[in-house]
Amino acid sequence: AIAPGPDSIFIKPSTPPIYPGGQAAWTDYISKVARKNKRAIRKDNTSGTCHIRFVIDEEGNVSAIKVLTMKGTAMSKIISEAIAAGPKWIPATEEGRKVKSVSEIPITYDSSTF
């Protein structure tokens, strides 16, 4: 096997990055952001699943945020900004050491229920 270099980015690390507090804390954080911005999201009147990809480095910093679906919608802008402004993540690990990794998250929104 080839040893990963310092600039390697893991797509499927053995332990993925984790939002501080886990999945429940992540869902709570995103829900609060959506509720706080519901007027802008509702005005946009776009339902669907927004996929956002970003890099989490060995220190837990988030960078390279990229909207993959629902580009240009209020929701994609608000969620991207929330990811950028959020806390550091717990970095991914590979063979016991912290590594840089890519994370992709889907956020589904249905304007008829919001």
PDB file of N, CA and C in Angstrom:
ATOM      1  N   ALA A   1       0.842  -1.200   0.000  1.00  0.00           N
ATOM      2  CA  ALA A   1       0.000   0.000   0.000  1.00  0.00           C
ATOM      3  C   ALA A   1       0.873   1.244   0.000  1.00  0.00           C
ATOM      4  N   ILE A   2       0.372   2.250  -0.663  1.00  0.00           N
ATOM      5  CA  ILE A   2       1.086   3.529  -0.717  1.00  0.00           C
ATOM      6  C   ILE A   2       0.660   4.362   0.491  1.00  0.00           C
ATOM      7  N   ALA A   3       1.632   4.872   1.207  1.00  0.00           N
ATOM      8  CA  ALA A   3       1.339   5.698   2.386  1.00  0.00           C
ATOM      9  C   ALA A   3       0.768   7.035   1.937  1.00  0.00           C
ATOM     10  N   PRO A   4      -0.325   7.498   2.567  1.00  0.00           N
ATOM     11  CA  PRO A   4      -0.897   8.787   2.190  1.00  0.00           C
ATOM     12  C   PRO A   4       0.053   9.930   2.543  1.00  0.00           C
ATOM     13  N   GLY A   5       0.088  10.918   1.669  1.00  0.00           N
ATOM     14  CA  GLY A   5       0.933  12.082   1.900  1.00  0.00           C
ATOM     15  C   GLY A   5       0.212  13.117   2.743  1.00  0.00           C
ATOM     16  N   PRO A   6       0.905  14.221   3.076  1.00  0.00           N
ATOM     17  CA  PRO A   6       0.312  15.253   3.930  1.00  0.00           C
ATOM     18  C   PRO A   6      -0.891  15.959   3.299  1.00  0.00           C
ATOM     19  N   ASP A   7      -1.001  15.911   1.965  1.00  0.00           N
ATOM     20  CA  ASP A   7      -2.113  16.578   1.289  1.00  0.00           C
ATOM     21  C   ASP A   7      -3.239  15.619   0.927  1.00  0.00           C
ATOM     22  N   SER A   8      -3.151  14.370   1.378  1.00  0.00           N
ATOM     23  CA  SER A   8      -4.186  13.390   1.063  1.00  0.00           C
ATOM     24  C   SER A   8      -5.518  13.781   1.701  1.00  0.00           C
ATOM     25  N   ILE A   9      -6.593  13.542   0.945  1.00  0.00           N
ATOM     26  CA  ILE A   9      -7.940  13.751   1.463  1.00  0.00           C
ATOM     27  C   ILE A   9      -8.656  12.410   1.364  1.00  0.00           C
ATOM     28  N   PHE A  10      -9.137  11.922   2.493  1.00  0.00           N
ATOM     29  CA  PHE A  10      -9.796  10.622   2.533  1.00  0.00           C
ATOM     30  C   PHE A  10     -11.275  10.764   2.188  1.00  0.00           C
ATOM     31  N   ILE A  11     -11.734   9.905   1.294  1.00  0.00           N
ATOM     32  CA  ILE A  11     -13.148   9.898   0.900  1.00  0.00           C
ATOM     33  C   ILE A  11     -13.928   8.996   1.858  1.00  0.00           C
ATOM     34  N   LYS A  12     -13.347   7.852   2.207  1.00  0.00           N
ATOM     35  CA  LYS A  12     -13.990   6.911   3.139  1.00  0.00           C
ATOM     36  C   LYS A  12     -12.990   6.517   4.221  1.00  0.00           C
ATOM     37  N   PRO A  13     -12.718   7.421   5.159  1.00  0.00           N
ATOM     38  CA  PRO A  13     -11.781   7.080   6.240  1.00  0.00           C
ATOM     39  C   PRO A  13     -12.378   5.988   7.129  1.00  0.00           C
ATOM     40  N   SER A  14     -11.529   5.290   7.865  1.00  0.00           N
ATOM     41  CA  SER A  14     -12.033   4.215   8.722  1.00  0.00           C
ATOM     42  C   SER A  14     -12.993   4.749   9.779  1.00  0.00           C
ATOM     43  N   THR A  15     -12.753   5.948  10.299  1.00  0.00           N
ATOM     44  CA  THR A  15     -13.700   6.618  11.199  1.00  0.00           C
ATOM     45  C   THR A  15     -14.034   7.964  10.571  1.00  0.00           C
ATOM     46  N   PRO A  16     -15.291   8.176  10.171  1.00  0.00           N
ATOM     47  CA  PRO A  16     -15.644   9.439   9.523  1.00  0.00           C
ATOM     48  C   PRO A  16     -15.642  10.619  10.490  1.00  0.00           C
ATOM     49  N   PRO A  17     -15.611  11.835   9.959  1.00  0.00           N
ATOM     50  CA  PRO A  17     -15.687  13.013  10.837  1.00  0.00           C
ATOM     51  C   PRO A  17     -17.052  13.056  11.513  1.00  0.00           C
ATOM     52  N   ILE A  18     -17.095  13.670  12.681  1.00  0.00           N
ATOM     53  CA  ILE A  18     -18.334  13.734  13.457  1.00  0.00           C
ATOM     54  C   ILE A  18     -18.580  15.170  13.896  1.00  0.00           C
ATOM     55  N   TYR A  19     -19.819  15.617  13.733  1.00  0.00           N
ATOM     56  CA  TYR A  19     -20.207  16.918  14.264  1.00  0.00           C
ATOM     57  C   TYR A  19     -20.164  16.808  15.787  1.00  0.00           C
ATOM     58  N   PRO A  20     -19.670  17.837  16.505  1.00  0.00           N
ATOM     59  CA  PRO A  20     -19.593  17.748  17.969  1.00  0.00           C
ATOM     60  C   PRO A  20     -20.966  17.438  18.575  1.00  0.00           C
ATOM     61  N   GLY A  21     -21.059  16.365  19.323  1.00  0.00           N
ATOM     62  CA  GLY A  21     -22.334  15.961  19.905  1.00  0.00           C
ATOM     63  C   GLY A  21     -23.045  14.905  19.081  1.00  0.00           C
ATOM     64  N   GLY A  22     -22.496  14.588  17.901  1.00  0.00           N
ATOM     65  CA  GLY A  22     -23.058  13.519  17.084  1.00  0.00           C
ATOM     66  C   GLY A  22     -24.207  13.949  16.186  1.00  0.00           C
ATOM     67  N   GLN A  23     -24.868  12.954  15.598  1.00  0.00           N
ATOM     68  CA  GLN A  23     -25.928  13.180  14.621  1.00  0.00           C
ATOM     69  C   GLN A  23     -27.100  13.990  15.199  1.00  0.00           C
ATOM     70  N   ALA A  24     -27.470  13.725  16.439  1.00  0.00           N
ATOM     71  CA  ALA A  24     -28.595  14.453  17.051  1.00  0.00           C
ATOM     72  C   ALA A  24     -28.272  15.944  17.168  1.00  0.00           C
ATOM     73  N   ALA A  25     -27.051  16.265  17.563  1.00  0.00           N
ATOM     74  CA  ALA A  25     -26.639  17.673  17.693  1.00  0.00           C
ATOM     75  C   ALA A  25     -26.602  18.342  16.313  1.00  0.00           C
ATOM     76  N   TRP A  26     -26.159  17.608  15.295  1.00  0.00           N
ATOM     77  CA  TRP A  26     -26.116  18.133  13.926  1.00  0.00           C
ATOM     78  C   TRP A  26     -27.541  18.455  13.445  1.00  0.00           C
ATOM     79  N   THR A  27     -28.461  17.513  13.631  1.00  0.00           N
ATOM     80  CA  THR A  27     -29.849  17.706  13.216  1.00  0.00           C
ATOM     81  C   THR A  27     -30.456  18.905  13.942  1.00  0.00           C
ATOM     82  N   ASP A  28     -30.184  19.029  15.225  1.00  0.00           N
ATOM     83  CA  ASP A  28     -30.688  20.142  16.022  1.00  0.00           C
ATOM     84  C   ASP A  28     -30.137  21.474  15.501  1.00  0.00           C
ATOM     85  N   TYR A  29     -28.830  21.515  15.220  1.00  0.00           N
ATOM     86  CA  TYR A  29     -28.175  22.736  14.728  1.00  0.00           C
ATOM     87  C   TYR A  29     -28.798  23.177  13.397  1.00  0.00           C
ATOM     88  N   ILE A  30     -28.912  22.254  12.457  1.00  0.00           N
ATOM     89  CA  ILE A  30     -29.445  22.586  11.132  1.00  0.00           C
ATOM     90  C   ILE A  30     -30.924  22.976  11.236  1.00  0.00           C
ATOM     91  N   SER A  31     -31.680  22.297  12.094  1.00  0.00           N
ATOM     92  CA  SER A  31     -33.100  22.633  12.278  1.00  0.00           C
ATOM     93  C   SER A  31     -33.263  24.050  12.814  1.00  0.00           C
ATOM     94  N   LYS A  32     -32.410  24.419  13.791  1.00  0.00           N
ATOM     95  CA  LYS A  32     -32.472  25.775  14.357  1.00  0.00           C
ATOM     96  C   LYS A  32     -32.143  26.816  13.287  1.00  0.00           C
ATOM     97  N   VAL A  33     -31.140  26.548  12.468  1.00  0.00           N
ATOM     98  CA  VAL A  33     -30.765  27.472  11.391  1.00  0.00           C
ATOM     99  C   VAL A  33     -31.924  27.620  10.408  1.00  0.00           C
ATOM    100  N   ALA A  34     -32.538  26.508  10.041  1.00  0.00           N
ATOM    101  CA  ALA A  34     -33.660  26.542   9.090  1.00  0.00           C
ATOM    102  C   ALA A  34     -34.841  27.319   9.666  1.00  0.00           C
ATOM    103  N   ARG A  35     -35.160  27.075  10.946  1.00  0.00           N
ATOM    104  CA  ARG A  35     -36.274  27.794  11.573  1.00  0.00           C
ATOM    105  C   ARG A  35     -36.007  29.299  11.638  1.00  0.00           C
ATOM    106  N   LYS A  36     -34.770  29.645  11.965  1.00  0.00           N
ATOM    107  CA  LYS A  36     -34.390  31.061  12.070  1.00  0.00           C
ATOM    108  C   LYS A  36     -34.522  31.770  10.710  1.00  0.00           C
ATOM    109  N   ASN A  37     -34.334  31.012   9.627  1.00  0.00           N
ATOM    110  CA  ASN A  37     -34.363  31.583   8.278  1.00  0.00           C
ATOM    111  C   ASN A  37     -35.590  31.141   7.480  1.00  0.00           C
ATOM    112  N   LYS A  38     -36.641  30.694   8.170  1.00  0.00           N
ATOM    113  CA  LYS A  38     -37.766  30.085   7.444  1.00  0.00           C
ATOM    114  C   LYS A  38     -38.462  31.050   6.502  1.00  0.00           C
ATOM    115  N   ARG A  39     -38.471  32.339   6.804  1.00  0.00           N
ATOM    116  CA  ARG A  39     -39.129  33.288   5.896  1.00  0.00           C
ATOM    117  C   ARG A  39     -38.432  33.294   4.533  1.00  0.00           C
ATOM    118  N   ALA A  40     -37.103  33.368   4.536  1.00  0.00           N
ATOM    119  CA  ALA A  40     -36.353  33.373   3.268  1.00  0.00           C
ATOM    120  C   ALA A  40     -36.496  32.044   2.528  1.00  0.00           C
ATOM    121  N   ILE A  41     -36.468  30.950   3.269  1.00  0.00           N
ATOM    122  CA  ILE A  41     -36.584  29.629   2.649  1.00  0.00           C
ATOM    123  C   ILE A  41     -37.991  29.446   2.073  1.00  0.00           C
ATOM    124  N   ARG A  42     -39.006  29.850   2.833  1.00  0.00           N
ATOM    125  CA  ARG A  42     -40.397  29.718   2.379  1.00  0.00           C
ATOM    126  C   ARG A  42     -40.646  30.587   1.145  1.00  0.00           C
ATOM    127  N   LYS A  43     -40.093  31.793   1.150  1.00  0.00           N
ATOM    128  CA  LYS A  43     -40.262  32.721   0.024  1.00  0.00           C
ATOM    129  C   LYS A  43     -39.698  32.118  -1.260  1.00  0.00           C
ATOM    130  N   ASP A  44     -38.605  31.373  -1.135  1.00  0.00           N
ATOM    131  CA  ASP A  44     -37.970  30.718  -2.283  1.00  0.00           C
ATOM    132  C   ASP A  44     -38.883  29.629  -2.857  1.00  0.00           C
ATOM    133  N   ASN A  45     -39.689  29.001  -1.983  1.00  0.00           N
ATOM    134  CA  ASN A  45     -40.670  27.985  -2.369  1.00  0.00           C
ATOM    135  C   ASN A  45     -40.061  26.841  -3.197  1.00  0.00           C
ATOM    136  N   THR A  46     -38.924  26.344  -2.766  1.00  0.00           N
ATOM    137  CA  THR A  46     -38.261  25.244  -3.458  1.00  0.00           C
ATOM    138  C   THR A  46     -38.138  24.060  -2.511  1.00  0.00           C
ATOM    139  N   SER A  47     -38.685  22.916  -2.912  1.00  0.00           N
ATOM    140  CA  SER A  47     -38.557  21.690  -2.120  1.00  0.00           C
ATOM    141  C   SER A  47     -37.535  20.781  -2.771  1.00  0.00           C
ATOM    142  N   GLY A  48     -36.952  19.901  -1.969  1.00  0.00           N
ATOM    143  CA  GLY A  48     -36.006  18.931  -2.520  1.00  0.00           C
ATOM    144  C   GLY A  48     -34.903  18.627  -1.532  1.00  0.00           C
ATOM    145  N   THR A  49     -33.896  17.936  -2.026  1.00  0.00           N
ATOM    146  CA  THR A  49     -32.750  17.588  -1.202  1.00  0.00           C
ATOM    147  C   THR A  49     -31.531  18.332  -1.719  1.00  0.00           C
ATOM    148  N   CYS A  50     -30.943  19.096  -0.836  1.00  0.00           N
ATOM    149  CA  CYS A  50     -29.735  19.860  -1.148  1.00  0.00           C
ATOM    150  C   CYS A  50     -28.531  19.056  -0.660  1.00  0.00           C
ATOM    151  N   HIS A  51     -27.639  18.700  -1.570  1.00  0.00           N
ATOM    152  CA  HIS A  51     -26.407  17.989  -1.204  1.00  0.00           C
ATOM    153  C   HIS A  51     -25.270  19.002  -1.157  1.00  0.00           C
ATOM    154  N   ILE A  52     -24.543  18.986  -0.053  1.00  0.00           N
ATOM    155  CA  ILE A  52     -23.414  19.891   0.129  1.00  0.00           C
ATOM    156  C   ILE A  52     -22.197  19.065   0.505  1.00  0.00           C
ATOM    157  N   ARG A  53     -21.082  19.342  -0.170  1.00  0.00           N
ATOM    158  CA  ARG A  53     -19.824  18.635   0.102  1.00  0.00           C
ATOM    159  C   ARG A  53     -18.834  19.632   0.689  1.00  0.00           C
ATOM    160  N   PHE A  54     -18.038  19.153   1.651  1.00  0.00           N
ATOM    161  CA  PHE A  54     -17.027  20.022   2.252  1.00  0.00           C
ATOM    162  C   PHE A  54     -15.879  19.174   2.784  1.00  0.00           C
ATOM    163  N   VAL A  55     -14.776  19.837   3.040  1.00  0.00           N
ATOM    164  CA  VAL A  55     -13.571  19.187   3.558  1.00  0.00           C
ATOM    165  C   VAL A  55     -13.439  19.519   5.038  1.00  0.00           C
ATOM    166  N   ILE A  56     -13.073  18.505   5.828  1.00  0.00           N
ATOM    167  CA  ILE A  56     -12.786  18.695   7.253  1.00  0.00           C
ATOM    168  C   ILE A  56     -11.329  18.291   7.448  1.00  0.00           C
ATOM    169  N   ASP A  57     -10.515  19.238   7.902  1.00  0.00           N
ATOM    170  CA  ASP A  57      -9.088  18.937   8.044  1.00  0.00           C
ATOM    171  C   ASP A  57      -8.781  18.214   9.354  1.00  0.00           C
ATOM    172  N   GLU A  58      -7.506  17.957   9.581  1.00  0.00           N
ATOM    173  CA  GLU A  58      -7.058  17.200  10.755  1.00  0.00           C
ATOM    174  C   GLU A  58      -7.354  17.917  12.073  1.00  0.00           C
ATOM    175  N   GLU A  59      -7.599  19.225  12.005  1.00  0.00           N
ATOM    176  CA  GLU A  59      -7.919  20.016  13.197  1.00  0.00           C
ATOM    177  C   GLU A  59      -9.426  20.164  13.396  1.00  0.00           C
ATOM    178  N   GLY A  60     -10.217  19.700  12.417  1.00  0.00           N
ATOM    179  CA  GLY A  60     -11.664  19.827  12.508  1.00  0.00           C
ATOM    180  C   GLY A  60     -12.234  21.056  11.816  1.00  0.00           C
ATOM    181  N   ASN A  61     -11.370  21.821  11.133  1.00  0.00           N
ATOM    182  CA  ASN A  61     -11.818  23.010  10.409  1.00  0.00           C
ATOM    183  C   ASN A  61     -12.529  22.613   9.121  1.00  0.00           C
ATOM    184  N   VAL A  62     -13.581  23.344   8.784  1.00  0.00           N
ATOM    185  CA  VAL A  62     -14.353  23.090   7.572  1.00  0.00           C
ATOM    186  C   VAL A  62     -13.891  24.056   6.482  1.00  0.00           C
ATOM    187  N   SER A  63     -13.732  23.536   5.251  1.00  0.00           N
ATOM    188  CA  SER A  63     -13.364  24.382   4.120  1.00  0.00           C
ATOM    189  C   SER A  63     -13.929  23.781   2.835  1.00  0.00           C
ATOM    190  N   ALA A  64     -13.705  24.456   1.734  1.00  0.00           N
ATOM    191  CA  ALA A  64     -14.089  23.985   0.397  1.00  0.00           C
ATOM    192  C   ALA A  64     -15.552  23.539   0.341  1.00  0.00           C
ATOM    193  N   ILE A  65     -16.445  24.368   0.876  1.00  0.00           N
ATOM    194  CA  ILE A  65     -17.879  24.045   0.883  1.00  0.00           C
ATOM    195  C   ILE A  65     -18.411  24.224  -0.541  1.00  0.00           C
ATOM    196  N   LYS A  66     -19.067  23.179  -1.045  1.00  0.00           N
ATOM    197  CA  LYS A  66     -19.582  23.208  -2.415  1.00  0.00           C
ATOM    198  C   LYS A  66     -21.010  22.664  -2.442  1.00  0.00           C
ATOM    199  N   VAL A  67     -21.911  23.452  -2.994  1.00  0.00           N
ATOM    200  CA  VAL A  67     -23.295  23.022  -3.166  1.00  0.00           C
ATOM    201  C   VAL A  67     -23.360  22.170  -4.426  1.00  0.00           C
ATOM    202  N   LEU A  68     -23.875  20.937  -4.306  1.00  0.00           N
ATOM    203  CA  LEU A  68     -23.945  20.021  -5.441  1.00  0.00           C
ATOM    204  C   LEU A  68     -25.322  20.005  -6.096  1.00  0.00           C
ATOM    205  N   THR A  69     -26.375  20.135  -5.291  1.00  0.00           N
ATOM    206  CA  THR A  69     -27.735  20.174  -5.836  1.00  0.00           C
ATOM    207  C   THR A  69     -28.489  21.343  -5.210  1.00  0.00           C
ATOM    208  N   MET A  70     -29.492  21.822  -5.917  1.00  0.00           N
ATOM    209  CA  MET A  70     -30.289  22.979  -5.495  1.00  0.00           C
ATOM    210  C   MET A  70     -29.438  24.251  -5.413  1.00  0.00           C
ATOM    211  N   LYS A  71     -28.492  24.375  -6.326  1.00  0.00           N
ATOM    212  CA  LYS A  71     -27.632  25.567  -6.358  1.00  0.00           C
ATOM    213  C   LYS A  71     -28.484  26.815  -6.557  1.00  0.00           C
ATOM    214  N   GLY A  72     -28.111  27.882  -5.891  1.00  0.00           N
ATOM    215  CA  GLY A  72     -28.783  29.158  -6.055  1.00  0.00           C
ATOM    216  C   GLY A  72     -30.047  29.328  -5.233  1.00  0.00           C
ATOM    217  N   THR A  73     -30.435  28.305  -4.475  1.00  0.00           N
ATOM    218  CA  THR A  73     -31.635  28.434  -3.648  1.00  0.00           C
ATOM    219  C   THR A  73     -31.279  29.073  -2.309  1.00  0.00           C
ATOM    220  N   ALA A  74     -32.284  29.644  -1.659  1.00  0.00           N
ATOM    221  CA  ALA A  74     -32.073  30.237  -0.333  1.00  0.00           C
ATOM    222  C   ALA A  74     -31.571  29.164   0.630  1.00  0.00           C
ATOM    223  N   MET A  75     -32.159  27.959   0.532  1.00  0.00           N
ATOM    224  CA  MET A  75     -31.751  26.901   1.448  1.00  0.00           C
ATOM    225  C   MET A  75     -30.273  26.548   1.286  1.00  0.00           C
ATOM    226  N   SER A  76     -29.798  26.398   0.048  1.00  0.00           N
ATOM    227  CA  SER A  76     -28.389  26.018  -0.146  1.00  0.00           C
ATOM    228  C   SER A  76     -27.459  27.096   0.396  1.00  0.00           C
ATOM    229  N   LYS A  77     -27.830  28.358   0.226  1.00  0.00           N
ATOM    230  CA  LYS A  77     -27.011  29.466   0.727  1.00  0.00           C
ATOM    231  C   LYS A  77     -26.991  29.463   2.263  1.00  0.00           C
ATOM    232  N   ILE A  78     -28.168  29.314   2.873  1.00  0.00           N
ATOM    233  CA  ILE A  78     -28.285  29.343   4.332  1.00  0.00           C
ATOM    234  C   ILE A  78     -27.544  28.162   4.966  1.00  0.00           C
ATOM    235  N   ILE A  79     -27.706  26.966   4.402  1.00  0.00           N
ATOM    236  CA  ILE A  79     -27.046  25.783   4.953  1.00  0.00           C
ATOM    237  C   ILE A  79     -25.527  25.885   4.773  1.00  0.00           C
ATOM    238  N   SER A  80     -25.070  26.345   3.615  1.00  0.00           N
ATOM    239  CA  SER A  80     -23.625  26.528   3.384  1.00  0.00           C
ATOM    240  C   SER A  80     -23.030  27.482   4.408  1.00  0.00           C
ATOM    241  N   GLU A  81     -23.725  28.595   4.632  1.00  0.00           N
ATOM    242  CA  GLU A  81     -23.254  29.583   5.615  1.00  0.00           C
ATOM    243  C   GLU A  81     -23.256  28.993   7.023  1.00  0.00           C
ATOM    244  N   ALA A  82     -24.255  28.160   7.338  1.00  0.00           N
ATOM    245  CA  ALA A  82     -24.327  27.537   8.665  1.00  0.00           C
ATOM    246  C   ALA A  82     -23.171  26.561   8.874  1.00  0.00           C
ATOM    247  N   ILE A  83     -22.824  25.822   7.835  1.00  0.00           N
ATOM    248  CA  ILE A  83     -21.689  24.891   7.932  1.00  0.00           C
ATOM    249  C   ILE A  83     -20.400  25.679   8.152  1.00  0.00           C
ATOM    250  N   ALA A  84     -20.229  26.760   7.397  1.00  0.00           N
ATOM    251  CA  ALA A  84     -19.020  27.592   7.528  1.00  0.00           C
ATOM    252  C   ALA A  84     -18.922  28.245   8.902  1.00  0.00           C
ATOM    253  N   ALA A  85     -20.056  28.670   9.454  1.00  0.00           N
ATOM    254  CA  ALA A  85     -20.064  29.388  10.729  1.00  0.00           C
ATOM    255  C   ALA A  85     -20.137  28.459  11.942  1.00  0.00           C
ATOM    256  N   GLY A  86     -20.378  27.180  11.697  1.00  0.00           N
ATOM    257  CA  GLY A  86     -20.544  26.229  12.795  1.00  0.00           C
ATOM    258  C   GLY A  86     -19.246  25.907  13.506  1.00  0.00           C
ATOM    259  N   PRO A  87     -19.348  25.070  14.521  1.00  0.00           N
ATOM    260  CA  PRO A  87     -18.152  24.695  15.289  1.00  0.00           C
ATOM    261  C   PRO A  87     -17.237  23.760  14.507  1.00  0.00           C
ATOM    262  N   LYS A  88     -16.034  23.592  15.042  1.00  0.00           N
ATOM    263  CA  LYS A  88     -15.111  22.614  14.462  1.00  0.00           C
ATOM    264  C   LYS A  88     -15.720  21.223  14.615  1.00  0.00           C
ATOM    265  N   TRP A  89     -15.444  20.362  13.652  1.00  0.00           N
ATOM    266  CA  TRP A  89     -15.886  18.974  13.703  1.00  0.00           C
ATOM    267  C   TRP A  89     -14.807  18.126  14.373  1.00  0.00           C
ATOM    268  N   ILE A  90     -15.181  16.932  14.783  1.00  0.00           N
ATOM    269  CA  ILE A  90     -14.195  15.962  15.260  1.00  0.00           C
ATOM    270  C   ILE A  90     -13.660  15.303  14.001  1.00  0.00           C
ATOM    271  N   PRO A  91     -12.360  15.436  13.719  1.00  0.00           N
ATOM    272  CA  PRO A  91     -11.834  14.955  12.444  1.00  0.00           C
ATOM    273  C   PRO A  91     -11.927  13.442  12.266  1.00  0.00           C
ATOM    274  N   ALA A  92     -11.874  13.046  11.007  1.00  0.00           N
ATOM    275  CA  ALA A  92     -11.843  11.625  10.661  1.00  0.00           C
ATOM    276  C   ALA A  92     -10.508  11.035  11.096  1.00  0.00           C
ATOM    277  N   THR A  93     -10.484   9.717  11.253  1.00  0.00           N
ATOM    278  CA  THR A  93      -9.218   9.051  11.554  1.00  0.00           C
ATOM    279  C   THR A  93      -9.007   7.881  10.614  1.00  0.00           C
ATOM    280  N   GLU A  94      -7.774   7.611  10.359  1.00  0.00           N
ATOM    281  CA  GLU A  94      -7.343   6.480   9.544  1.00  0.00           C
ATOM    282  C   GLU A  94      -6.132   5.881  10.245  1.00  0.00           C
ATOM    283  N   GLU A  95      -6.247   4.607  10.583  1.00  0.00           N
ATOM    284  CA  GLU A  95      -5.165   3.907  11.298  1.00  0.00           C
ATOM    285  C   GLU A  95      -4.745   4.672  12.550  1.00  0.00           C
ATOM    286  N   GLY A  96      -5.739   5.200  13.266  1.00  0.00           N
ATOM    287  CA  GLY A  96      -5.476   5.854  14.542  1.00  0.00           C
ATOM    288  C   GLY A  96      -4.980   7.280  14.483  1.00  0.00           C
ATOM    289  N   ARG A  97      -4.801   7.836  13.287  1.00  0.00           N
ATOM    290  CA  ARG A  97      -4.347   9.237  13.225  1.00  0.00           C
ATOM    291  C   ARG A  97      -5.390  10.103  12.539  1.00  0.00           C
ATOM    292  N   LYS A  98      -5.444  11.363  12.948  1.00  0.00           N
ATOM    293  CA  LYS A  98      -6.398  12.305  12.367  1.00  0.00           C
ATOM    294  C   LYS A  98      -6.017  12.591  10.921  1.00  0.00           C
ATOM    295  N   VAL A  99      -7.032  12.611  10.048  1.00  0.00           N
ATOM    296  CA  VAL A  99      -6.781  12.859   8.626  1.00  0.00           C
ATOM    297  C   VAL A  99      -7.795  13.858   8.066  1.00  0.00           C
ATOM    298  N   LYS A 100      -7.420  14.448   6.946  1.00  0.00           N
ATOM    299  CA  LYS A 100      -8.309  15.334   6.211  1.00  0.00           C
ATOM    300  C   LYS A 100      -9.280  14.452   5.429  1.00  0.00           C
ATOM    301  N   SER A 101     -10.557  14.835   5.425  1.00  0.00           N
ATOM    302  CA  SER A 101     -11.548  14.013   4.728  1.00  0.00           C
ATOM    303  C   SER A 101     -12.616  14.877   4.071  1.00  0.00           C
ATOM    304  N   VAL A 102     -13.350  14.228   3.169  1.00  0.00           N
ATOM    305  CA  VAL A 102     -14.473  14.875   2.491  1.00  0.00           C
ATOM    306  C   VAL A 102     -15.756  14.362   3.111  1.00  0.00           C
ATOM    307  N   SER A 103     -16.690  15.273   3.338  1.00  0.00           N
ATOM    308  CA  SER A 103     -17.996  14.890   3.868  1.00  0.00           C
ATOM    309  C   SER A 103     -19.050  15.432   2.915  1.00  0.00           C
ATOM    310  N   GLU A 104     -20.074  14.634   2.673  1.00  0.00           N
ATOM    311  CA  GLU A 104     -21.188  15.101   1.838  1.00  0.00           C
ATOM    312  C   GLU A 104     -22.468  14.855   2.611  1.00  0.00           C
ATOM    313  N   ILE A 105     -23.268  15.912   2.752  1.00  0.00           N
ATOM    314  CA  ILE A 105     -24.500  15.782   3.522  1.00  0.00           C
ATOM    315  C   ILE A 105     -25.706  16.165   2.672  1.00  0.00           C
ATOM    316  N   PRO A 106     -26.791  15.409   2.841  1.00  0.00           N
ATOM    317  CA  PRO A 106     -28.051  15.794   2.201  1.00  0.00           C
ATOM    318  C   PRO A 106     -28.958  16.473   3.223  1.00  0.00           C
ATOM    319  N   ILE A 107     -29.565  17.572   2.842  1.00  0.00           N
ATOM    320  CA  ILE A 107     -30.553  18.251   3.688  1.00  0.00           C
ATOM    321  C   ILE A 107     -31.841  18.296   2.862  1.00  0.00           C
ATOM    322  N   THR A 108     -32.883  17.631   3.345  1.00  0.00           N
ATOM    323  CA  THR A 108     -34.143  17.592   2.608  1.00  0.00           C
ATOM    324  C   THR A 108     -35.114  18.595   3.194  1.00  0.00           C
ATOM    325  N   TYR A 109     -35.785  19.299   2.306  1.00  0.00           N
ATOM    326  CA  TYR A 109     -36.728  20.327   2.699  1.00  0.00           C
ATOM    327  C   TYR A 109     -37.995  20.208   1.854  1.00  0.00           C
ATOM    328  N   ASP A 110     -39.118  20.241   2.514  1.00  0.00           N
ATOM    329  CA  ASP A 110     -40.410  20.204   1.829  1.00  0.00           C
ATOM    330  C   ASP A 110     -41.168  21.473   2.209  1.00  0.00           C
ATOM    331  N   SER A 111     -41.331  22.384   1.251  1.00  0.00           N
ATOM    332  CA  SER A 111     -41.949  23.675   1.539  1.00  0.00           C
ATOM    333  C   SER A 111     -43.395  23.550   2.017  1.00  0.00           C
ATOM    334  N   SER A 112     -44.052  22.449   1.700  1.00  0.00           N
ATOM    335  CA  SER A 112     -45.454  22.295   2.109  1.00  0.00           C
ATOM    336  C   SER A 112     -45.589  21.960   3.598  1.00  0.00           C
ATOM    337  N   THR A 113     -44.513  21.528   4.236  1.00  0.00           N
ATOM    338  CA  THR A 113     -44.595  21.161   5.655  1.00  0.00           C
ATOM    339  C   THR A 113     -43.817  22.110   6.545  1.00  0.00           C
ATOM    340  N   PHE A 114     -43.257  23.153   5.978  1.00  0.00           N
ATOM    341  CA  PHE A 114     -42.382  24.047   6.745  1.00  0.00           C
ATOM    342  C   PHE A 114     -43.122  25.288   7.171  1.00  0.00           C
TER     343      PHE A 114
END
